[in-house]
DNA sequence: GAGCACTGC
């Protein structure tokens, strides 16, 4: 069906020449030059990666990143921070952010100043401190961009913004981006303490604030604002040139989230066009990274059109200031530099971190069973190495964590009385909060903790007291497959940078050891870096954001790593089918409105459909969409007994139409509970934390829908009676966003997608599991061992036909 | 009759 549209949008399907063609009204897609010639070298690399990806599918990646980044160099002084790192609840974040201001009372100025003075000596001890003058000097001249490469504990996140604050060019605000919300809040709190100023909105004189979803805390005097990447992108949507900022510091760039890639692209455009767009006022950009692909970043920022050919730099600044990495950086950090290239607009600063040495051990032979191997290693360490020193084991998922937990506990029963005890602690994101907290608690005397963790311990959570790391060398990661248009979740080998990051977790408190459950040869054969997320995800959201910020031709967007052509094509087509793009490829009114919503384009489209006159079910759809945009609200249960109990407790919520109306019934029931929602959640085996998030999202979406003019003020108070017609309208809204996620029943009882004719199975977690209905729509499609549809609803085949007919 | 790593607006 969309063959004709496809051809118009992106060229002939069989025409695999080297080009990407934007949606265009021209009948024949013109062969557009993909990008200026200077991108030639980079493009080759992407093509290679693209091919490798499609052909072998064995390479891997995930956001790799050294350090928790939350308070480099100071985390030991802030034990409470560690706990907050695992929390996602807003209340906790709030408390965290306001820890210095008890109960909202205005703090005494003197006490703040005293505290600030007492912190000064520890600040001066940070490795970054001696670079303060140099950093200022570099940005004072014609340099607009500074790269800071700082290893763990260098103090760059807290100190660099303070170094710049009183510079003559810095009249406005400094934004410091963070990938995680907790980091933004805790860094803001720390910097406010160091500066002796109240935090955020607590006082009009406050100089340090933060901005995260659901919680922005700034004052009229805010000069330093810690902000999540997503929030800065939202600000850029309103004000593409960021006029209120004198500087943007982009932290944790090595993690290479999609958001950070977009931010870097927009900043690069602003910097190179700054005269024209911002008048005489310049915008300084500081890019901070732990393990930098410095070469790529330098070329990226140095490559802008008006950069002068040659500059003088670095000659008198010593070895830390140049295009060449200073000696003594850790192995494996991609140290190749381009020494003969001098930069006009750009300088680089290398700062050594504080990390204890970690001794490496490899297997002599590869293992088939890393759980078994990890078990051996844990007991070997436990018997051989004296206390203190906890063990952190990196595994792939909940299944392997629980398997090893059972094994360790079983063998631990046989530990002799005169040997210390072992305390096993699982750690993964789906684990309830209280259980996660246990890894931060002190364990009984004469015992050793064994933390069995997923990738969550690689960046998001820093476990104190670890001196031994056992690394299985694998990671479970999501990969978007363009051919099939679906996500797969597969276990893959980690990258070298990821292995180094895991190893570093043993050297935070004292010298440590890392046991890699693979051979040294295996290590050498690992990919150097993890593929950045932008190369392995669905790009429709990113491309819509780019278009919404006024970049008409997405090929003009300076991607640090250019995504494969197939991904770009796919995303453009998807946006077109959603109605977010016009026939000429420009963003449509629908697209503009979708881009304003904090949702994926598909969910945004469902919202818009629900606001239309004939559907008119926005209230209900918002509840459903809110559920789909947070973690699973239904607790997964371990035992058969619990499962049966949960099934009967949830019976009143289950709807025969499917999972979406079940979610709606759950939200409606939860929100009508006025006395004790926590207890209600426990009774129905529903995650209270997830439901709190649902209510936050619901509130935000309601407000934004009003602002977008999708509904009248107060309409949300109206609760319509459930009815057949109502249910039908709701399901038809879902079809508007998920037309491609539809399947019909075959005589043999299996389902085949209407587009693509692929077999899908209803996931066993669905209320429709095992049911036979003529057609289904699903909001999630995941390939693990087979293709599964999750969050499934029953629809009429005729509705699907209507939607498919109208969109092609 | 399966089993999902991790962020974020």
mmCIF file of N, CA, C and O in Angstrom, chain A residues 434-511:
data_model
loop_
_atom_site.group_PDB
_atom_site.id
_atom_site.type_symbol
_atom_site.label_atom_id
_atom_site.label_comp_id
_atom_site.label_asym_id
_atom_site.label_seq_id
_atom_site.Cartn_x
_atom_site.Cartn_y
_atom_site.Cartn_z
ATOM 1 N N UNK A 434 11.920 0.033 48.056
ATOM 2 C CA UNK A 434 12.444 -0.375 49.356
ATOM 3 C C UNK A 434 13.536 -1.428 49.195
ATOM 4 O O UNK A 434 14.552 -1.399 49.898
ATOM 5 N N UNK A 435 13.338 -2.339 48.263
ATOM 6 C CA UNK A 435 14.328 -3.387 48.040
ATOM 7 C C UNK A 435 15.611 -2.806 47.454
ATOM 8 O O UNK A 435 16.714 -3.248 47.765
ATOM 9 N N UNK A 436 15.456 -1.806 46.588
ATOM 10 C CA UNK A 436 16.648 -1.159 46.021
ATOM 11 C C UNK A 436 17.483 -0.473 47.095
ATOM 12 O O UNK A 436 18.700 -0.474 47.041
ATOM 13 N N UNK A 437 16.788 0.105 48.068
ATOM 14 C CA UNK A 437 17.490 0.856 49.119
ATOM 15 C C UNK A 437 18.454 -0.016 49.903
ATOM 16 O O UNK A 437 19.432 0.471 50.464
ATOM 17 N N UNK A 438 18.175 -1.289 49.941
ATOM 18 C CA UNK A 438 18.984 -2.170 50.787
ATOM 19 C C UNK A 438 20.460 -2.174 50.400
ATOM 20 O O UNK A 438 21.308 -2.440 51.242
ATOM 21 N N UNK A 439 20.763 -1.916 49.148
ATOM 22 C CA UNK A 439 22.173 -1.940 48.765
ATOM 23 C C UNK A 439 22.960 -0.805 49.427
ATOM 24 O O UNK A 439 24.179 -0.845 49.484
ATOM 25 N N UNK A 440 22.258 0.203 49.941
ATOM 26 C CA UNK A 440 22.949 1.318 50.594
ATOM 27 C C UNK A 440 23.035 1.140 52.101
ATOM 28 O O UNK A 440 23.705 1.903 52.781
ATOM 29 N N UNK A 441 22.331 0.164 52.598
ATOM 30 C CA UNK A 441 22.350 -0.033 54.051
ATOM 31 C C UNK A 441 23.594 -0.810 54.460
ATOM 32 O O UNK A 441 24.121 -1.615 53.706
ATOM 33 N N UNK A 442 24.007 -0.537 55.682
ATOM 34 C CA UNK A 442 25.142 -1.255 56.229
ATOM 35 C C UNK A 442 24.717 -2.704 56.469
ATOM 36 O O UNK A 442 23.612 -2.961 56.942
ATOM 37 N N UNK A 443 25.570 -3.635 56.148
ATOM 38 C CA UNK A 443 25.190 -5.016 56.423
ATOM 39 C C UNK A 443 25.736 -5.422 57.798
ATOM 40 O O UNK A 443 26.584 -4.733 58.356
ATOM 41 N N UNK A 444 25.227 -6.508 58.347
ATOM 42 C CA UNK A 444 25.627 -6.906 59.702
ATOM 43 C C UNK A 444 27.142 -7.066 59.804
ATOM 44 O O UNK A 444 27.791 -7.330 58.794
ATOM 45 N N UNK A 445 27.702 -6.922 61.004
ATOM 46 C CA UNK A 445 29.150 -7.064 61.157
ATOM 47 C C UNK A 445 29.605 -8.459 60.716
ATOM 48 O O UNK A 445 28.838 -9.421 60.778
ATOM 49 N N UNK A 446 30.837 -8.525 60.303
ATOM 50 C CA UNK A 446 31.414 -9.783 59.850
ATOM 51 C C UNK A 446 30.611 -10.426 58.704
ATOM 52 O O UNK A 446 30.378 -11.628 58.686
ATOM 53 N N UNK A 447 30.177 -9.578 57.782
ATOM 54 C CA UNK A 447 29.523 -10.132 56.598
ATOM 55 C C UNK A 447 29.890 -9.268 55.396
ATOM 56 O O UNK A 447 30.360 -8.141 55.539
ATOM 57 N N UNK A 448 29.645 -9.824 54.214
ATOM 58 C CA UNK A 448 30.014 -9.147 52.978
ATOM 59 C C UNK A 448 28.797 -9.088 52.067
ATOM 60 O O UNK A 448 28.073 -10.069 51.931
ATOM 61 N N UNK A 449 28.597 -7.920 51.478
ATOM 62 C CA UNK A 449 27.476 -7.786 50.542
ATOM 63 C C UNK A 449 27.874 -8.277 49.160
ATOM 64 O O UNK A 449 28.988 -8.010 48.693
ATOM 65 N N UNK A 450 26.956 -8.974 48.520
ATOM 66 C CA UNK A 450 27.116 -9.322 47.105
ATOM 67 C C UNK A 450 25.952 -8.673 46.375
ATOM 68 O O UNK A 450 24.807 -9.091 46.541
ATOM 69 N N UNK A 451 26.227 -7.654 45.604
ATOM 70 C CA UNK A 451 25.160 -6.972 44.884
ATOM 71 C C UNK A 451 25.073 -7.549 43.474
ATOM 72 O O UNK A 451 26.055 -7.532 42.718
ATOM 73 N N UNK A 452 23.909 -8.070 43.143
ATOM 74 C CA UNK A 452 23.695 -8.673 41.828
ATOM 75 C C UNK A 452 22.878 -7.680 41.017
ATOM 76 O O UNK A 452 21.685 -7.505 41.260
ATOM 77 N N UNK A 453 23.536 -7.034 40.075
ATOM 78 C CA UNK A 453 22.908 -5.876 39.447
ATOM 79 C C UNK A 453 22.843 -5.991 37.937
ATOM 80 O O UNK A 453 23.617 -6.712 37.319
ATOM 81 N N UNK A 454 21.916 -5.263 37.349
ATOM 82 C CA UNK A 454 21.877 -5.065 35.909
ATOM 83 C C UNK A 454 22.711 -3.829 35.601
ATOM 84 O O UNK A 454 23.407 -3.291 36.452
ATOM 85 N N UNK A 455 22.550 -3.355 34.392
ATOM 86 C CA UNK A 455 23.253 -2.160 33.954
ATOM 87 C C UNK A 455 22.940 -0.923 34.781
ATOM 88 O O UNK A 455 23.618 0.081 34.668
ATOM 89 N N UNK A 456 21.927 -0.988 35.603
ATOM 90 C CA UNK A 456 21.553 0.160 36.417
ATOM 91 C C UNK A 456 22.731 0.609 37.262
ATOM 92 O O UNK A 456 22.888 1.802 37.547
ATOM 93 N N UNK A 457 23.609 -0.333 37.657
ATOM 94 C CA UNK A 457 24.748 0.010 38.506
ATOM 95 C C UNK A 457 25.912 0.596 37.717
ATOM 96 O O UNK A 457 26.907 1.008 38.280
ATOM 97 N N UNK A 458 25.767 0.618 36.398
ATOM 98 C CA UNK A 458 26.858 1.164 35.591
ATOM 99 C C UNK A 458 26.867 2.688 35.620
ATOM 100 O O UNK A 458 27.925 3.317 35.600
ATOM 101 N N UNK A 459 25.715 3.300 35.690
ATOM 102 C CA UNK A 459 25.666 4.760 35.725
ATOM 103 C C UNK A 459 24.664 5.316 36.731
ATOM 104 O O UNK A 459 24.990 6.223 37.470
ATOM 105 N N UNK A 460 23.457 4.776 36.736
ATOM 106 C CA UNK A 460 22.387 5.429 37.477
ATOM 107 C C UNK A 460 22.534 5.310 38.983
ATOM 108 O O UNK A 460 22.135 6.202 39.718
ATOM 109 N N UNK A 461 23.051 4.215 39.447
ATOM 110 C CA UNK A 461 23.160 3.999 40.879
ATOM 111 C C UNK A 461 24.620 3.713 41.229
ATOM 112 O O UNK A 461 25.241 2.838 40.630
ATOM 113 N N UNK A 462 25.150 4.460 42.173
ATOM 114 C CA UNK A 462 26.506 4.206 42.634
ATOM 115 C C UNK A 462 26.445 3.501 43.969
ATOM 116 O O UNK A 462 25.948 4.046 44.943
ATOM 117 N N UNK A 463 26.927 2.276 43.995
ATOM 118 C CA UNK A 463 26.898 1.504 45.228
ATOM 119 C C UNK A 463 28.214 1.728 45.975
ATOM 120 O O UNK A 463 29.282 1.480 45.424
ATOM 121 N N UNK A 464 28.140 2.214 47.217
ATOM 122 C CA UNK A 464 29.369 2.462 47.964
ATOM 123 C C UNK A 464 29.963 1.169 48.518
ATOM 124 O O UNK A 464 29.248 0.182 48.681
ATOM 125 N N UNK A 465 31.241 1.191 48.788
ATOM 126 C CA UNK A 465 31.879 0.064 49.481
ATOM 127 C C UNK A 465 32.305 -1.093 48.597
ATOM 128 O O UNK A 465 32.765 -2.118 49.089
ATOM 129 N N UNK A 466 32.144 -0.934 47.271
ATOM 130 C CA UNK A 466 32.485 -2.036 46.370
ATOM 131 C C UNK A 466 33.983 -2.038 46.079
ATOM 132 O O UNK A 466 34.558 -1.022 45.709
ATOM 133 N N UNK A 467 34.635 -3.178 46.292
ATOM 134 C CA UNK A 467 36.044 -3.299 45.917
ATOM 135 C C UNK A 467 36.270 -4.414 44.914
ATOM 136 O O UNK A 467 37.368 -4.575 44.407
ATOM 137 N N UNK A 468 35.226 -5.214 44.669
ATOM 138 C CA UNK A 468 35.372 -6.308 43.706
ATOM 139 C C UNK A 468 34.220 -6.252 42.710
ATOM 140 O O UNK A 468 33.063 -6.163 43.114
ATOM 141 N N UNK A 469 34.583 -6.276 41.455
ATOM 142 C CA UNK A 469 33.558 -6.298 40.410
ATOM 143 C C UNK A 469 33.686 -7.594 39.636
ATOM 144 O O UNK A 469 34.798 -8.012 39.296
ATOM 145 N N UNK A 470 32.560 -8.239 39.411
ATOM 146 C CA UNK A 470 32.518 -9.401 38.528
ATOM 147 C C UNK A 470 31.662 -8.999 37.331
ATOM 148 O O UNK A 470 30.519 -8.594 37.498
ATOM 149 N N UNK A 471 32.236 -9.080 36.135
ATOM 150 C CA UNK A 471 31.571 -8.558 34.948
ATOM 151 C C UNK A 471 31.306 -9.686 33.958
ATOM 152 O O UNK A 471 32.239 -10.284 33.427
ATOM 153 N N UNK A 472 30.036 -9.949 33.695
ATOM 154 C CA UNK A 472 29.698 -11.046 32.787
ATOM 155 C C UNK A 472 29.981 -10.695 31.331
ATOM 156 O O UNK A 472 29.951 -11.563 30.460
ATOM 157 N N UNK A 473 30.219 -9.417 31.054
ATOM 158 C CA UNK A 473 30.589 -9.032 29.689
ATOM 159 C C UNK A 473 29.428 -8.912 28.718
ATOM 160 O O UNK A 473 29.630 -8.744 27.525
ATOM 161 N N UNK A 474 28.215 -8.987 29.257
ATOM 162 C CA UNK A 474 27.041 -8.914 28.395
ATOM 163 C C UNK A 474 26.100 -7.806 28.873
ATOM 164 O O UNK A 474 26.148 -7.383 30.030
ATOM 165 N N UNK A 475 25.236 -7.379 27.987
ATOM 166 C CA UNK A 475 24.214 -6.406 28.353
ATOM 167 C C UNK A 475 22.975 -6.687 27.521
ATOM 168 O O UNK A 475 23.065 -7.181 26.400
ATOM 169 N N UNK A 476 21.836 -6.418 28.107
ATOM 170 C CA UNK A 476 20.595 -6.576 27.363
ATOM 171 C C UNK A 476 20.247 -5.217 26.794
ATOM 172 O O UNK A 476 20.193 -4.236 27.527
ATOM 173 N N UNK A 477 20.067 -5.123 25.507
ATOM 174 C CA UNK A 477 19.779 -3.793 24.987
ATOM 175 C C UNK A 477 18.758 -3.797 23.878
ATOM 176 O O UNK A 477 18.576 -4.772 23.156
ATOM 177 N N UNK A 478 18.129 -2.655 23.789
ATOM 178 C CA UNK A 478 17.056 -2.465 22.833
ATOM 179 C C UNK A 478 17.659 -2.009 21.520
ATOM 180 O O UNK A 478 18.526 -1.147 21.490
ATOM 181 N N UNK A 479 17.193 -2.604 20.474
ATOM 182 C CA UNK A 479 17.665 -2.204 19.162
ATOM 183 C C UNK A 479 16.463 -2.083 18.247
ATOM 184 O O UNK A 479 15.680 -3.027 18.116
ATOM 185 N N UNK A 480 16.335 -0.942 17.614
ATOM 186 C CA UNK A 480 15.227 -0.759 16.690
ATOM 187 C C UNK A 480 15.615 -1.329 15.340
ATOM 188 O O UNK A 480 16.687 -1.006 14.823
ATOM 189 N N UNK A 481 14.797 -2.187 14.810
ATOM 190 C CA UNK A 481 15.143 -2.796 13.532
ATOM 191 C C UNK A 481 14.247 -2.250 12.438
ATOM 192 O O UNK A 481 13.040 -2.481 12.405
ATOM 193 N N UNK A 482 14.885 -1.502 11.565
ATOM 194 C CA UNK A 482 14.127 -0.796 10.545
ATOM 195 C C UNK A 482 13.415 -1.719 9.597
ATOM 196 O O UNK A 482 12.300 -1.461 9.183
ATOM 197 N N UNK A 483 14.073 -2.804 9.247
ATOM 198 C CA UNK A 483 13.479 -3.741 8.323
ATOM 199 C C UNK A 483 12.094 -4.172 8.799
ATOM 200 O O UNK A 483 11.156 -4.266 8.048
ATOM 201 N N UNK A 484 12.033 -4.452 10.094
ATOM 202 C CA UNK A 484 10.781 -4.955 10.633
ATOM 203 C C UNK A 484 9.971 -3.839 11.281
ATOM 204 O O UNK A 484 8.806 -4.011 11.601
ATOM 205 N N UNK A 485 10.617 -2.715 11.501
ATOM 206 C CA UNK A 485 9.926 -1.626 12.170
ATOM 207 C C UNK A 485 9.574 -1.956 13.600
ATOM 208 O O UNK A 485 8.565 -1.527 14.128
ATOM 209 N N UNK A 486 10.418 -2.745 14.238
ATOM 210 C CA UNK A 486 10.099 -3.094 15.617
ATOM 211 C C UNK A 486 11.350 -3.123 16.484
ATOM 212 O O UNK A 486 12.470 -3.221 15.991
ATOM 213 N N UNK A 487 11.115 -3.029 17.752
ATOM 214 C CA UNK A 487 12.192 -3.089 18.718
ATOM 215 C C UNK A 487 12.511 -4.530 19.049
ATOM 216 O O UNK A 487 11.630 -5.360 19.178
ATOM 217 N N UNK A 488 13.784 -4.805 19.218
ATOM 218 C CA UNK A 488 14.108 -6.106 19.785
ATOM 219 C C UNK A 488 14.964 -5.874 21.021
ATOM 220 O O UNK A 488 15.646 -4.866 21.151
ATOM 221 N N UNK A 489 14.888 -6.807 21.904
ATOM 222 C CA UNK A 489 15.607 -6.702 23.162
ATOM 223 C C UNK A 489 16.475 -7.936 23.263
ATOM 224 O O UNK A 489 15.985 -9.038 23.475
ATOM 225 N N UNK A 490 17.762 -7.747 23.060
ATOM 226 C CA UNK A 490 18.633 -8.914 22.942
ATOM 227 C C UNK A 490 19.855 -8.776 23.850
ATOM 228 O O UNK A 490 20.309 -7.679 24.143
ATOM 229 N N UNK A 491 20.390 -9.915 24.239
ATOM 230 C CA UNK A 491 21.632 -9.928 25.013
ATOM 231 C C UNK A 491 22.806 -9.846 24.047
ATOM 232 O O UNK A 491 22.907 -10.635 23.118
ATOM 233 N N UNK A 492 23.660 -8.857 24.276
ATOM 234 C CA UNK A 492 24.798 -8.632 23.385
ATOM 235 C C UNK A 492 26.065 -8.447 24.209
ATOM 236 O O UNK A 492 25.988 -8.107 25.384
ATOM 237 N N UNK A 493 27.228 -8.634 23.572
ATOM 238 C CA UNK A 493 28.474 -8.320 24.290
ATOM 239 C C UNK A 493 28.563 -6.819 24.562
ATOM 240 O O UNK A 493 28.083 -6.019 23.761
ATOM 241 N N UNK A 494 29.188 -6.455 25.668
ATOM 242 C CA UNK A 494 29.368 -5.041 25.965
ATOM 243 C C UNK A 494 30.508 -4.477 25.126
ATOM 244 O O UNK A 494 31.187 -5.211 24.426
ATOM 245 N N UNK A 495 30.694 -3.169 25.185
ATOM 246 C CA UNK A 495 31.817 -2.535 24.493
ATOM 247 C C UNK A 495 32.985 -2.399 25.462
ATOM 248 O O UNK A 495 32.828 -2.568 26.667
ATOM 249 N N UNK A 496 34.139 -2.084 24.938
ATOM 250 C CA UNK A 496 35.306 -1.888 25.793
ATOM 251 C C UNK A 496 35.089 -0.742 26.780
ATOM 252 O O UNK A 496 35.448 -0.840 27.949
ATOM 253 N N UNK A 497 34.496 0.341 26.303
ATOM 254 C CA UNK A 497 34.299 1.469 27.214
ATOM 255 C C UNK A 497 33.344 1.089 28.343
ATOM 256 O O UNK A 497 33.498 1.537 29.483
ATOM 257 N N UNK A 498 32.387 0.242 28.039
ATOM 258 C CA UNK A 498 31.468 -0.226 29.068
ATOM 259 C C UNK A 498 32.196 -1.121 30.074
ATOM 260 O O UNK A 498 31.991 -1.026 31.282
ATOM 261 N N UNK A 499 33.084 -1.972 29.561
ATOM 262 C CA UNK A 499 33.861 -2.844 30.446
ATOM 263 C C UNK A 499 34.733 -2.011 31.379
ATOM 264 O O UNK A 499 34.872 -2.303 32.571
ATOM 265 N N UNK A 500 35.311 -0.940 30.840
ATOM 266 C CA UNK A 500 36.159 -0.064 31.652
ATOM 267 C C UNK A 500 35.326 0.641 32.717
ATOM 268 O O UNK A 500 35.734 0.786 33.868
ATOM 269 N N UNK A 501 34.157 1.052 32.313
ATOM 270 C CA UNK A 501 33.262 1.707 33.263
ATOM 271 C C UNK A 501 32.874 0.773 34.405
ATOM 272 O O UNK A 501 32.883 1.152 35.578
ATOM 273 N N UNK A 502 32.554 -0.460 34.071
ATOM 274 C CA UNK A 502 32.189 -1.435 35.099
ATOM 275 C C UNK A 502 33.380 -1.699 36.009
ATOM 276 O O UNK A 502 33.235 -1.765 37.236
ATOM 277 N N UNK A 503 34.540 -1.826 35.415
ATOM 278 C CA UNK A 503 35.763 -2.042 36.182
ATOM 279 C C UNK A 503 35.977 -0.914 37.183
ATOM 280 O O UNK A 503 36.322 -1.148 38.350
ATOM 281 N N UNK A 504 35.737 0.309 36.746
ATOM 282 C CA UNK A 504 35.958 1.476 37.602
ATOM 283 C C UNK A 504 35.102 1.471 38.859
ATOM 284 O O UNK A 504 35.444 2.125 39.843
ATOM 285 N N UNK A 505 34.011 0.758 38.824
ATOM 286 C CA UNK A 505 33.141 0.696 39.991
ATOM 287 C C UNK A 505 33.819 0.029 41.178
ATOM 288 O O UNK A 505 33.327 0.127 42.304
ATOM 289 N N UNK A 506 34.937 -0.671 40.942
ATOM 290 C CA UNK A 506 35.657 -1.325 42.052
ATOM 291 C C UNK A 506 36.676 -0.391 42.686
ATOM 292 O O UNK A 506 37.243 -0.729 43.731
ATOM 293 N N UNK A 507 36.938 0.757 42.072
ATOM 294 C CA UNK A 507 38.024 1.597 42.555
ATOM 295 C C UNK A 507 37.590 2.948 43.090
ATOM 296 O O UNK A 507 38.348 3.897 43.054
ATOM 297 N N UNK A 508 36.396 3.039 43.559
ATOM 298 C CA UNK A 508 35.917 4.340 44.041
ATOM 299 C C UNK A 508 36.336 4.627 45.471
ATOM 300 O O UNK A 508 36.535 5.777 45.838
ATOM 301 N N UNK A 509 36.425 3.583 46.302
ATOM 302 C CA UNK A 509 36.763 3.787 47.711
ATOM 303 C C UNK A 509 38.203 3.417 48.029
ATOM 304 O O UNK A 509 38.801 3.950 48.957
ATOM 305 N N UNK A 510 38.728 2.468 47.308
ATOM 306 C CA UNK A 510 40.048 1.925 47.625
ATOM 307 C C UNK A 510 40.523 1.139 46.408
ATOM 308 O O UNK A 510 39.740 0.903 45.482
ATOM 309 N N UNK A 511 41.782 0.728 46.368
ATOM 310 C CA UNK A 511 42.210 -0.137 45.262
ATOM 311 C C UNK A 511 41.318 -1.372 45.192
ATOM 312 O O UNK A 511 40.881 -1.893 46.227
#
